[in-house]
XYZ file of C-alpha atoms in Angstrom:
713
model
C 213.444 61.318 -55.498
C 216.952 62.785 -55.692
C 215.903 65.109 -58.453
C 212.967 66.315 -56.411
C 215.207 67.076 -53.465
C 217.517 69.061 -55.707
C 214.561 71.114 -56.951
C 213.660 72.076 -53.432
C 217.138 73.410 -52.610
C 218.095 74.807 -55.988
C 218.361 78.538 -56.670
C 214.928 79.804 -57.860
C 214.783 81.582 -61.225
C 214.818 85.398 -61.323
C 216.405 85.609 -57.922
C 217.265 89.278 -58.379
C 213.734 90.486 -58.972
C 212.131 93.077 -56.663
C 210.766 91.546 -53.455
C 207.403 93.167 -53.947
C 206.822 91.023 -57.002
C 206.167 88.009 -54.774
C 202.996 88.008 -52.744
C 203.660 88.532 -49.036
C 203.403 85.497 -46.849
C 200.541 85.416 -44.389
C 200.285 84.008 -40.940
C 198.260 81.124 -42.303
C 201.208 80.003 -44.336
C 203.279 79.329 -41.183
C 202.655 76.007 -39.453
C 200.839 76.261 -36.170
C 203.155 76.570 -33.239
C 206.161 77.443 -35.399
C 207.565 80.961 -35.577
C 208.306 82.438 -38.965
C 212.056 82.166 -39.699
C 214.043 85.385 -39.946
C 215.004 86.561 -43.390
C 218.245 85.227 -44.765
C 221.041 87.712 -45.353
C 222.314 88.254 -48.829
C 225.640 89.199 -50.358
C 226.237 91.984 -52.879
C 226.140 89.369 -55.590
C 222.641 88.395 -54.600
C 223.596 84.872 -53.418
C 221.600 83.633 -50.455
C 223.449 82.867 -47.265
C 223.140 79.549 -45.504
C 220.468 79.100 -42.887
C 221.363 79.718 -39.292
C 221.975 76.665 -37.197
C 218.865 75.306 -35.565
C 216.494 76.742 -38.192
C 214.679 74.896 -40.878
C 213.061 75.958 -44.090
C 209.262 75.434 -44.101
C 208.597 72.232 -45.943
C 207.482 72.549 -49.533
C 208.155 76.285 -49.702
C 210.969 78.194 -51.300
C 212.572 81.048 -49.386
C 211.471 84.524 -50.439
C 214.222 86.327 -52.318
C 215.140 89.700 -50.869
C 217.114 92.636 -52.180
C 219.592 94.638 -50.158
C 219.065 98.420 -50.387
C 222.333 100.262 -49.936
C 222.349 103.763 -48.512
C 223.202 106.410 -50.985
C 222.148 109.757 -52.348
C 218.379 110.153 -52.616
C 217.095 110.608 -56.142
C 213.642 111.833 -56.964
C 211.068 114.057 -55.356
C 211.175 114.854 -51.633
C 209.593 112.512 -49.185
C 205.835 112.743 -48.939
C 205.399 114.146 -52.470
C 204.223 112.240 -55.552
C 206.544 112.258 -58.585
C 205.776 114.914 -61.097
C 205.160 112.375 -63.839
C 202.273 110.897 -61.863
C 203.920 107.473 -61.431
C 203.132 105.607 -58.244
C 205.672 104.815 -55.573
C 207.479 101.531 -55.687
C 205.231 98.643 -54.647
C 205.920 97.408 -51.208
C 207.358 100.724 -49.975
C 206.122 101.710 -46.566
C 205.449 105.466 -46.217
C 205.405 105.179 -42.424
C 209.065 104.084 -42.094
C 212.307 103.300 -43.934
C 212.531 100.496 -46.409
C 214.122 97.234 -45.253
C 217.839 97.564 -45.114
C 217.759 101.390 -45.138
C 220.388 102.964 -42.905
C 219.479 105.088 -39.854
C 221.095 108.076 -41.517
C 218.707 107.779 -44.447
C 215.784 107.438 -42.063
C 216.854 110.549 -40.171
C 217.223 112.402 -43.452
C 213.708 111.350 -44.550
C 212.229 112.499 -41.251
C 213.960 115.845 -41.528
C 212.647 116.345 -45.042
C 209.145 115.380 -43.877
C 209.267 117.918 -41.050
C 210.498 120.550 -43.448
C 207.469 120.110 -45.725
C 205.066 123.086 -45.484
C 201.762 122.305 -43.599
C 198.660 121.784 -45.697
C 196.114 124.644 -45.804
C 193.310 124.439 -43.226
C 190.668 124.684 -45.985
C 192.114 121.662 -47.690
C 192.018 119.698 -44.464
C 188.412 120.768 -43.887
C 187.422 119.719 -47.398
C 189.192 116.407 -46.911
C 187.337 115.912 -43.619
C 183.929 116.755 -45.105
C 184.481 114.832 -48.285
C 183.424 111.528 -46.800
C 180.149 112.666 -45.185
C 179.195 114.688 -48.254
C 179.762 111.756 -50.563
C 177.786 109.531 -48.221
C 174.954 112.042 -48.208
C 174.942 112.254 -51.995
C 174.836 108.491 -52.272
C 172.083 108.163 -49.652
C 170.189 111.498 -49.164
C 167.430 110.018 -47.052
C 167.091 108.054 -43.836
C 166.221 104.376 -43.693
C 164.274 103.254 -40.605
C 165.610 100.358 -38.604
C 162.345 98.507 -39.210
C 160.210 98.888 -42.367
C 157.114 98.632 -40.163
C 157.887 101.939 -38.429
C 155.162 104.570 -38.831
C 156.365 107.590 -36.860
C 160.132 107.212 -37.459
C 159.881 106.879 -41.205
C 161.289 109.079 -43.950
C 158.539 110.981 -45.799
C 157.496 109.856 -49.232
C 158.822 111.793 -52.200
C 155.394 112.169 -53.815
C 153.920 113.458 -50.549
C 156.782 115.929 -50.111
C 156.355 117.223 -53.655
C 152.648 117.815 -53.049
C 153.360 119.481 -49.682
C 155.881 121.821 -51.309
C 153.472 122.663 -54.117
C 150.729 123.509 -51.638
C 153.160 125.686 -49.676
C 153.922 127.642 -52.846
C 150.214 128.087 -53.477
C 149.706 129.393 -49.938
C 152.088 132.259 -50.755
C 149.684 133.697 -53.302
C 147.839 136.869 -52.168
C 144.271 136.853 -50.914
C 141.823 139.543 -49.773
C 143.937 141.525 -47.297
C 147.676 141.847 -46.626
C 149.042 139.264 -44.199
C 151.880 139.548 -41.654
C 154.628 136.982 -41.978
C 153.692 134.907 -38.856
C 150.220 134.234 -40.214
C 151.713 133.455 -43.593
C 153.816 130.822 -41.879
C 150.688 129.384 -40.242
C 148.861 129.250 -43.566
C 151.872 127.678 -45.256
C 152.213 124.987 -42.588
C 148.534 124.036 -42.637
C 148.272 123.932 -46.406
C 151.559 122.021 -46.723
C 150.222 119.403 -44.310
C 147.068 119.127 -46.420
C 149.207 118.718 -49.529
C 151.296 116.044 -47.793
C 148.165 114.072 -46.927
C 146.889 114.334 -50.501
C 150.259 113.284 -51.912
C 150.514 110.312 -49.568
C 147.023 109.176 -50.478
C 147.783 109.597 -54.182
C 150.999 107.579 -53.886
C 149.160 104.785 -52.041
C 146.435 104.655 -54.680
C 148.978 104.527 -57.505
C 150.844 101.697 -55.875
C 147.600 99.860 -55.251
C 146.490 100.255 -58.863
C 149.808 99.921 -60.727
C 151.654 97.521 -58.433
C 150.153 94.316 -59.891
C 150.785 95.512 -63.441
C 154.409 96.311 -62.653
C 155.041 92.938 -61.071
C 153.449 91.184 -64.053
C 155.467 93.069 -66.690
C 158.620 93.796 -64.680
C 161.062 92.350 -67.197
C 159.524 94.272 -70.098
C 159.598 97.506 -68.111
C 163.240 96.979 -67.215
C 164.149 96.528 -70.857
C 162.531 99.861 -71.713
C 164.276 101.775 -68.933
C 167.722 103.301 -69.524
C 169.070 101.592 -66.417
C 167.964 99.028 -63.932
C 165.893 100.523 -61.086
C 167.670 100.639 -57.784
C 168.601 102.818 -54.816
C 170.560 105.160 -57.066
C 167.320 106.185 -58.775
C 165.756 107.124 -55.441
C 168.882 109.021 -54.392
C 168.902 111.033 -57.624
C 165.198 111.793 -57.272
C 165.686 113.159 -53.751
C 168.705 115.206 -54.785
C 166.702 116.683 -57.639
C 163.852 117.498 -55.247
C 166.225 119.246 -52.830
C 167.726 121.423 -55.547
C 164.491 122.348 -57.295
C 162.403 122.905 -54.172
C 165.006 125.162 -52.588
C 165.405 127.371 -55.623
C 161.706 127.594 -56.453
C 160.791 128.258 -52.808
C 163.142 131.220 -52.690
C 161.591 132.565 -55.892
C 158.046 131.985 -54.600
C 158.756 133.842 -51.345
C 160.192 136.770 -53.300
C 157.163 136.951 -55.605
C 154.860 136.665 -52.608
C 156.455 139.688 -50.971
C 155.939 141.700 -54.166
C 152.266 140.676 -54.309
C 151.772 141.702 -50.684
C 153.217 145.132 -51.424
C 150.852 145.552 -54.360
C 147.897 144.591 -52.202
C 148.932 147.087 -49.546
C 149.083 149.784 -52.202
C 145.541 148.990 -53.377
C 144.260 149.189 -49.823
C 145.950 152.517 -49.104
C 148.582 151.146 -46.752
C 152.338 151.837 -46.722
C 154.054 149.570 -49.214
C 156.900 148.860 -46.805
C 156.644 145.266 -45.662
C 158.435 143.109 -43.105
C 158.588 139.737 -44.833
C 160.941 137.292 -43.102
C 161.168 134.648 -45.803
C 163.400 132.312 -43.804
C 161.152 132.502 -40.742
C 158.072 131.854 -42.902
C 159.659 128.698 -44.300
C 160.847 127.466 -40.895
C 157.495 128.126 -39.229
C 155.649 126.392 -42.035
C 157.981 123.392 -41.802
C 157.464 123.164 -38.040
C 153.679 123.309 -38.279
C 153.583 120.875 -41.188
C 155.896 118.443 -39.384
C 153.767 118.601 -36.240
C 150.553 117.925 -38.142
C 152.148 115.066 -40.093
C 153.439 113.539 -36.847
C 149.961 113.754 -35.339
C 148.506 112.083 -38.414
C 151.080 109.314 -38.215
C 150.326 108.831 -34.519
C 146.646 108.380 -35.360
C 147.617 105.878 -38.054
C 149.809 103.958 -35.631
C 147.038 103.836 -33.055
C 144.625 102.576 -35.699
C 147.066 99.813 -36.665
C 147.412 98.709 -33.054
C 143.642 98.711 -32.607
C 143.118 96.627 -35.758
C 145.782 94.166 -34.623
C 144.094 93.753 -31.249
C 140.645 93.332 -32.789
C 142.040 90.795 -35.236
C 142.588 88.379 -32.364
C 138.864 88.087 -31.761
C 137.114 88.843 -35.073
C 137.907 88.253 -38.767
C 140.429 90.689 -40.195
C 138.020 92.492 -42.604
C 135.702 93.192 -39.708
C 138.614 94.280 -37.533
C 139.757 96.746 -40.203
C 136.274 98.250 -40.594
C 135.666 98.580 -36.864
C 139.161 99.963 -36.255
C 138.811 102.665 -38.905
C 135.359 103.643 -37.645
C 136.504 103.892 -34.019
C 139.598 105.883 -34.999
C 137.603 108.343 -37.117
C 135.054 108.810 -34.349
C 137.708 109.484 -31.739
C 139.518 111.992 -33.968
C 136.396 113.921 -35.037
C 134.623 114.093 -31.724
C 137.828 114.408 -29.751
C 138.942 117.356 -31.818
C 135.586 119.096 -31.704
C 134.462 118.353 -28.154
C 137.698 118.060 -26.205
C 140.188 120.275 -28.053
C 137.772 122.900 -29.407
C 134.700 123.122 -27.195
C 136.249 122.139 -23.869
C 139.667 123.464 -24.719
C 139.901 126.592 -26.848
C 136.314 127.762 -26.434
C 136.241 126.981 -22.706
C 139.422 128.958 -22.088
C 138.110 131.849 -24.202
C 134.815 131.782 -22.280
C 136.545 131.931 -18.911
C 138.734 134.821 -19.981
C 135.753 136.629 -21.506
C 133.698 136.107 -18.344
C 136.387 137.815 -16.277
C 136.585 140.656 -18.807
C 132.797 141.013 -18.779
C 132.860 141.928 -15.098
C 135.415 144.705 -15.638
C 135.001 148.280 -16.900
C 137.099 150.174 -19.402
C 139.208 153.019 -18.070
C 137.404 156.347 -18.387
C 133.911 154.816 -18.456
C 131.752 155.877 -15.490
C 128.175 155.200 -14.481
C 125.751 157.562 -16.230
C 123.706 159.987 -14.160
C 120.978 160.691 -16.724
C 117.750 158.714 -16.169
C 117.427 158.296 -19.954
C 120.323 155.813 -19.942
C 120.337 152.253 -18.619
C 122.546 151.622 -15.616
C 121.784 155.018 -14.075
C 120.470 155.223 -10.496
C 116.839 155.297 -11.697
C 117.227 152.481 -14.261
C 115.528 149.095 -14.099
C 118.917 147.563 -14.871
C 121.799 147.777 -12.420
C 125.126 149.137 -13.581
C 127.025 145.938 -12.679
C 124.564 143.830 -14.718
C 125.316 145.490 -18.046
C 128.560 143.678 -18.781
C 131.747 145.126 -20.187
C 130.345 146.226 -23.556
C 127.045 147.374 -22.056
C 128.855 149.678 -19.651
C 130.941 151.011 -22.556
C 127.806 151.755 -24.572
C 125.797 153.442 -21.820
C 128.732 155.033 -20.007
C 129.802 156.907 -23.173
C 126.358 158.327 -23.973
C 126.419 161.732 -25.679
C 125.296 164.793 -23.797
C 123.039 167.516 -25.287
C 125.872 170.023 -24.958
C 128.250 167.915 -26.996
C 125.675 167.350 -29.734
C 124.989 171.069 -29.963
C 128.716 171.807 -30.123
C 129.094 169.569 -33.186
C 125.893 170.398 -35.073
C 125.210 173.942 -33.884
C 121.553 173.006 -33.246
C 119.539 172.475 -30.060
C 119.690 168.943 -28.698
C 118.226 166.688 -26.012
C 119.612 163.781 -24.086
C 119.619 160.676 -26.346
C 118.180 157.483 -24.851
C 120.329 154.395 -24.644
C 118.791 151.180 -23.314
C 120.921 148.104 -22.780
C 120.052 144.790 -21.144
C 122.949 142.656 -19.970
C 123.073 138.886 -19.885
C 122.827 138.838 -16.091
C 119.720 141.042 -16.030
C 117.371 138.242 -17.169
C 117.836 134.497 -17.806
C 116.238 134.062 -21.280
C 116.075 135.919 -24.578
C 112.363 136.576 -24.152
C 112.694 137.890 -20.622
C 115.507 140.220 -21.680
C 113.382 141.526 -24.567
C 110.472 142.181 -22.201
C 112.767 143.958 -19.746
C 114.109 146.086 -22.627
C 110.561 147.168 -23.554
C 109.838 148.180 -19.939
C 113.072 150.142 -19.856
C 112.111 151.866 -23.139
C 108.768 152.803 -21.640
C 110.434 154.141 -18.486
C 112.755 156.413 -20.482
C 110.012 157.651 -22.870
C 111.687 156.096 -25.910
C 108.406 155.641 -27.830
C 107.945 159.412 -27.898
C 111.198 160.095 -29.749
C 111.616 160.760 -33.481
C 113.640 157.601 -34.145
C 113.640 154.255 -32.336
C 116.566 152.041 -33.332
C 117.152 148.387 -32.511
C 120.861 147.515 -32.551
C 122.228 144.044 -33.178
C 125.203 143.190 -30.970
C 128.280 141.116 -31.698
C 129.868 138.539 -29.435
C 129.856 139.779 -25.887
C 127.425 142.617 -26.643
C 129.416 145.177 -28.631
C 127.595 148.084 -30.291
C 129.765 150.136 -32.622
C 129.829 153.759 -31.484
C 130.498 154.905 -35.073
C 127.075 153.474 -36.000
C 125.168 154.853 -33.003
C 126.559 158.376 -32.655
C 125.891 159.667 -36.235
C 122.181 158.876 -35.807
C 122.094 160.787 -32.497
C 124.001 163.764 -33.903
C 121.766 163.843 -36.962
C 118.534 164.030 -34.943
C 119.828 166.262 -32.180
C 119.584 163.499 -29.581
C 115.873 162.930 -30.205
C 116.543 159.186 -30.603
C 116.379 155.953 -28.618
C 118.672 152.986 -29.185
C 118.091 149.596 -27.555
C 120.313 146.496 -27.510
C 120.659 143.268 -25.546
C 123.594 141.023 -24.720
C 123.301 137.355 -25.605
C 126.858 136.127 -24.842
C 130.140 137.181 -23.296
C 132.297 135.243 -25.758
C 134.596 137.223 -28.091
C 133.322 137.824 -31.597
C 135.433 135.097 -33.263
C 134.173 132.477 -30.810
C 130.592 133.641 -31.173
C 131.036 133.526 -34.942
C 131.841 129.811 -34.653
C 129.506 128.579 -31.896
C 126.978 131.294 -30.986
C 125.712 132.717 -34.267
C 122.327 131.031 -33.835
C 121.991 132.666 -30.433
C 122.645 136.037 -32.020
C 119.694 135.486 -34.362
C 117.324 134.254 -31.634
C 118.186 137.022 -29.168
C 117.874 139.817 -31.733
C 114.656 138.400 -33.177
C 113.097 138.277 -29.711
C 114.056 141.921 -29.147
C 112.794 143.133 -32.541
C 109.460 141.349 -32.128
C 108.942 142.655 -28.576
C 109.814 146.251 -29.484
C 107.735 146.185 -32.642
C 104.730 144.727 -30.804
C 104.847 147.662 -28.374
C 105.520 150.092 -31.242
C 102.383 148.915 -33.112
C 100.226 149.959 -30.151
C 101.093 153.588 -30.869
C 98.865 155.475 -33.369
C 100.384 155.631 -36.836
C 100.706 159.420 -36.825
C 102.548 159.360 -33.476
C 104.901 156.433 -34.027
C 108.632 157.114 -34.209
C 110.600 155.798 -37.152
C 111.549 152.194 -36.402
C 114.990 151.369 -37.806
C 117.475 148.582 -37.260
C 121.253 148.484 -37.590
C 124.208 146.246 -36.854
C 127.706 145.305 -37.903
C 129.211 141.901 -38.587
C 127.514 139.331 -36.352
C 125.110 142.045 -35.223
C 124.045 142.520 -38.853
C 123.395 138.787 -39.110
C 121.243 138.981 -35.970
C 119.187 141.757 -37.558
C 118.684 139.780 -40.771
C 117.712 136.662 -38.805
C 114.898 138.690 -37.232
C 113.007 138.743 -40.541
C 111.814 136.113 -42.990
C 113.231 137.772 -46.095
C 113.702 141.079 -47.904
C 109.984 141.781 -48.265
C 109.346 140.967 -44.598
C 112.045 143.439 -43.564
C 110.588 146.188 -45.733
C 107.109 145.593 -44.312
C 108.156 145.751 -40.641
C 110.727 148.558 -40.338
C 111.309 152.020 -41.788
C 114.939 151.483 -42.680
C 118.090 149.485 -41.988
C 121.847 150.053 -41.959
C 123.937 146.880 -42.044
C 127.714 146.684 -42.316
C 129.947 143.715 -42.987
C 127.245 141.056 -42.965
C 128.718 137.534 -42.805
C 128.329 135.192 -45.744
C 125.655 133.130 -43.993
C 123.323 136.128 -43.526
C 120.052 134.993 -45.175
C 118.729 138.254 -46.667
C 122.019 139.370 -48.151
C 122.494 135.936 -49.723
C 119.074 136.205 -51.343
C 119.736 139.719 -52.620
C 123.082 138.630 -54.055
C 121.709 135.477 -55.673
C 118.901 137.424 -57.414
C 120.913 140.523 -58.288
C 120.422 142.318 -61.572
C 122.203 140.788 -64.546
C 125.674 142.169 -65.157
C 126.295 143.455 -61.641
C 129.233 141.956 -59.698
C 128.693 139.990 -56.530
C 130.739 142.451 -54.481
C 128.532 145.393 -55.594
C 125.159 143.857 -56.496
C 122.079 145.752 -57.593
C 118.714 144.358 -56.584
C 115.666 145.523 -58.540
C 117.672 148.511 -59.795
C 118.276 149.756 -56.266
C 114.641 150.466 -55.520
C 114.996 149.668 -51.782
C 118.368 147.897 -51.232
C 121.741 149.357 -52.130
C 125.319 148.228 -51.488
C 128.261 150.571 -50.995
C 131.949 150.551 -50.192
C 132.368 154.301 -50.741
C 128.833 155.424 -49.736
C 129.058 158.930 -51.121
C 129.322 157.718 -54.724
C 128.102 154.129 -54.480
C 124.669 154.897 -53.028
C 123.937 157.174 -55.980
C 125.382 154.731 -58.520
C 122.099 153.288 -59.921
C 121.368 156.727 -61.337
C 118.162 158.471 -62.332
C 116.557 155.448 -64.007
C 115.513 154.102 -60.596
C 114.032 156.088 -57.759
C 115.204 155.112 -54.280
C 111.981 154.528 -52.462
C 111.374 153.978 -48.773
C 111.922 152.085 -46.689
C 115.609 152.144 -47.568
C 118.194 149.527 -46.665
C 121.918 150.255 -46.963
C 124.589 147.557 -46.948
C 128.124 148.714 -46.293
C 130.149 145.967 -47.951
C 133.835 145.993 -48.825
C 135.046 143.848 -51.686
C 138.053 142.790 -49.572
C 136.097 141.813 -46.434
C 136.930 138.172 -45.663
C 134.077 137.912 -43.149
C 131.627 138.740 -45.922
C 133.037 136.072 -48.262
C 134.173 133.262 -45.960
C 132.349 130.005 -46.500
C 133.185 126.274 -46.208
C 132.394 126.049 -49.926
C 135.706 127.813 -50.621
C 137.491 124.526 -49.994
C 136.126 122.856 -53.115
C 134.267 125.473 -55.162
C 135.543 128.664 -56.816
C 133.802 131.707 -55.299
C 131.879 134.240 -57.320
C 133.810 137.156 -55.858
C 136.886 135.993 -57.786
C 135.127 136.278 -61.132
C 135.897 139.253 -63.331
C 135.565 142.063 -62.729
C 137.342 141.930 -59.389
C 136.738 144.358 -56.573
C 138.585 147.686 -56.644
C 140.863 146.775 -53.733
C 141.707 143.186 -54.768
C 144.836 142.410 -56.760
C 144.604 140.566 -60.061
C 147.022 137.938 -58.737
C 144.379 136.475 -56.413
C 143.543 132.980 -57.649
C 141.405 130.173 -56.296
C 143.046 126.889 -55.369
C 141.223 123.987 -53.722
C 141.638 123.993 -49.946
C 144.328 126.696 -50.114
C 141.961 129.612 -50.658
C 139.785 128.344 -47.819
C 142.634 128.566 -45.290
C 143.818 131.873 -46.694
C 140.366 133.423 -46.267
C 140.032 131.892 -42.807
C 143.221 133.621 -41.683
C 142.178 136.795 -43.515
C 139.223 137.065 -41.125
C 141.679 137.425 -38.252
C 143.619 140.219 -39.977
C 140.674 142.012 -41.588
C 140.832 144.605 -38.799
C 144.471 145.441 -39.536
C 143.701 147.590 -42.582
C 142.146 151.011 -42.898
C 138.558 151.774 -43.894
C 136.978 151.103 -46.293
C 138.928 147.869 -46.704
C 138.871 144.528 -45.014
C 136.365 144.466 -42.173
C 136.828 148.185 -41.471
C 133.882 150.419 -42.375
C 134.934 153.546 -40.553
C 132.392 156.333 -40.614
C 130.518 155.210 -43.711
C 127.456 155.074 -41.439
C 127.237 158.876 -41.675
C 126.257 158.744 -45.344
C 124.295 155.580 -44.635
C 122.055 157.183 -41.994
C 121.692 160.305 -44.128
C 120.176 158.049 -46.814
C 118.092 155.785 -44.543
C 116.716 158.064 -41.800
C 117.711 161.727 -42.284
C 116.435 164.398 -39.939
C 114.048 167.058 -41.177
C 115.973 169.709 -43.079
C 119.165 167.677 -43.167
C 121.406 168.659 -46.113
C 124.466 167.290 -47.895
C 126.543 170.029 -46.278
C 125.443 168.748 -42.868
C 126.486 165.249 -43.871
C 129.918 166.440 -44.999
C 130.415 168.416 -41.781
C 129.399 165.482 -39.603
C 131.668 163.168 -41.583
C 134.662 165.465 -41.036
C 133.971 165.524 -37.312
C 133.572 161.750 -37.074
C 136.827 161.215 -38.972
C 138.703 163.372 -36.471
C 137.061 162.314 -33.233
C 138.475 159.551 -31.043
C 136.179 156.598 -30.455
C 135.194 156.283 -26.785
C 135.685 152.495 -26.744
């Protein structure tokens, strides 16, 4: 017992060692309710002083040895700087204040030296501030939702993002006509969203198929891998995606701009191009993000519906019913509510207001040979916007004579508006009565025109025929809708066929009552949807040849029945964009009519009746089809059209959306490219229904005039 007491009060070994060598005492080491005793003072010899009266050493614990630091000259680097040899500061030193036992003079000296240190550069401070967030981002370059069950607030899948980026790159490839950058952004966003959906579905299928195998052979797979799978793998994958996608996207946008310039050169447009690459990427990201969010919202709603149904029916049945209900709501809601009652309804209301207006400079005709005149069976306000344009801009005999240098008469123009009669049949019957009133069946040429959308008749198709025959012509047309052409293309194309067929049959029935020797030439013409209406009036190529004396059709849509048949049965070796049918005996296709109509050569005689198709190889309306989504088109097979770049390539789904947008910009190019056919109807009418004594010099003179004249509407 005495020896033990002596051990407790004896001098501990190594009493002169540095205080930092002993671990610091913590608050837990001090008995509860007892304050920690103050440090004992020491002499220069290092001997501990006796404890102050009234204090006691904590039981079972030796006092911590301390070292007295005497003030003296400072040796070493200035305060705040690390020694040049890279050694660390003394353990236990406090950089925020003087060491224990340090004199106030030394403390003042250290503060003065610290204030004298030069301030750190602002860039270094900024880098030090950003270092933490950047390192955190590199370690975790994605966002984790608070709940794994989240659907909307969930980070996108890497596979889906890779597919979305790939589809965006593909959308940058050129198509039929040059595109402005806003539409390129729209195409990129839509196609990226499609790619995201495909990538998400692919990732789900892979997990469904390979998940059980991975769980069964997990240990074997881990032995084959260079490192154990974990979050660091996912972080590195995302970092790699960020780097590669950014660099390759910049390169793809640059190459896309070059391809657009080449396409503009081929289509005789200035090669200068405004191509905002950053805006294209941002717009595409916004559209893609919106579509993905909508898709996730539908998925969330489907989950909620399945969960609710699962309370009443077995889960397999709840899943089937929930998916069916969700699909029905999306399909019919999009078509009926958003499209028909939304976009189409708004377009119809706007078009109805436009249909009651009149273009500036168009006035009511005074000639009785024109519908809408005071003596007409059709009132001026019943003709509609396009009907008033067509009749109000009728050529006068004086103007025809000025251009051709030959005597002329007043040409007849008959037009029946949608408000003039309630049905297609009644409008056709009214048109025949109006033709009889004007004496149209006594003219040299009687032409039935197919109209587009709200009743448009192209003046560049009508006027050359009237100039060519000195006004001794009659043209008749009816309006079947007041929707714009794009809306009619989507919802009213069947009406275009029924209305035009009723008119052709009514006019032809009255025309057949005239003796053969006294009948005028019966011809038909139309452009775009009007050309489809003309084709829908006949049962095939042979039926057309047997019922009319000629036809001039421009820019016929892909669903036009006769053109599809002619293209499908074209002569071997001829391209789809310039087909030959039976060696051009009756039907011929042309983009540059002056040379293309004579292309078959002397081995085939062009017999009557003649049918001319003005068809540009770069016309998206001619080639658009839902089949583009999954099937390569024939117009991309070699040889390509003369105004299509070799860089055009088919990609599933992508080419479909590109061609869809191309239809909207097909009017932004010059003729004969895109959906612009200019005055090719001059050579077309000269081949189909020339006037007596008409020469090639007359055709060239009329073409020069038509190229210089300003269209009336």
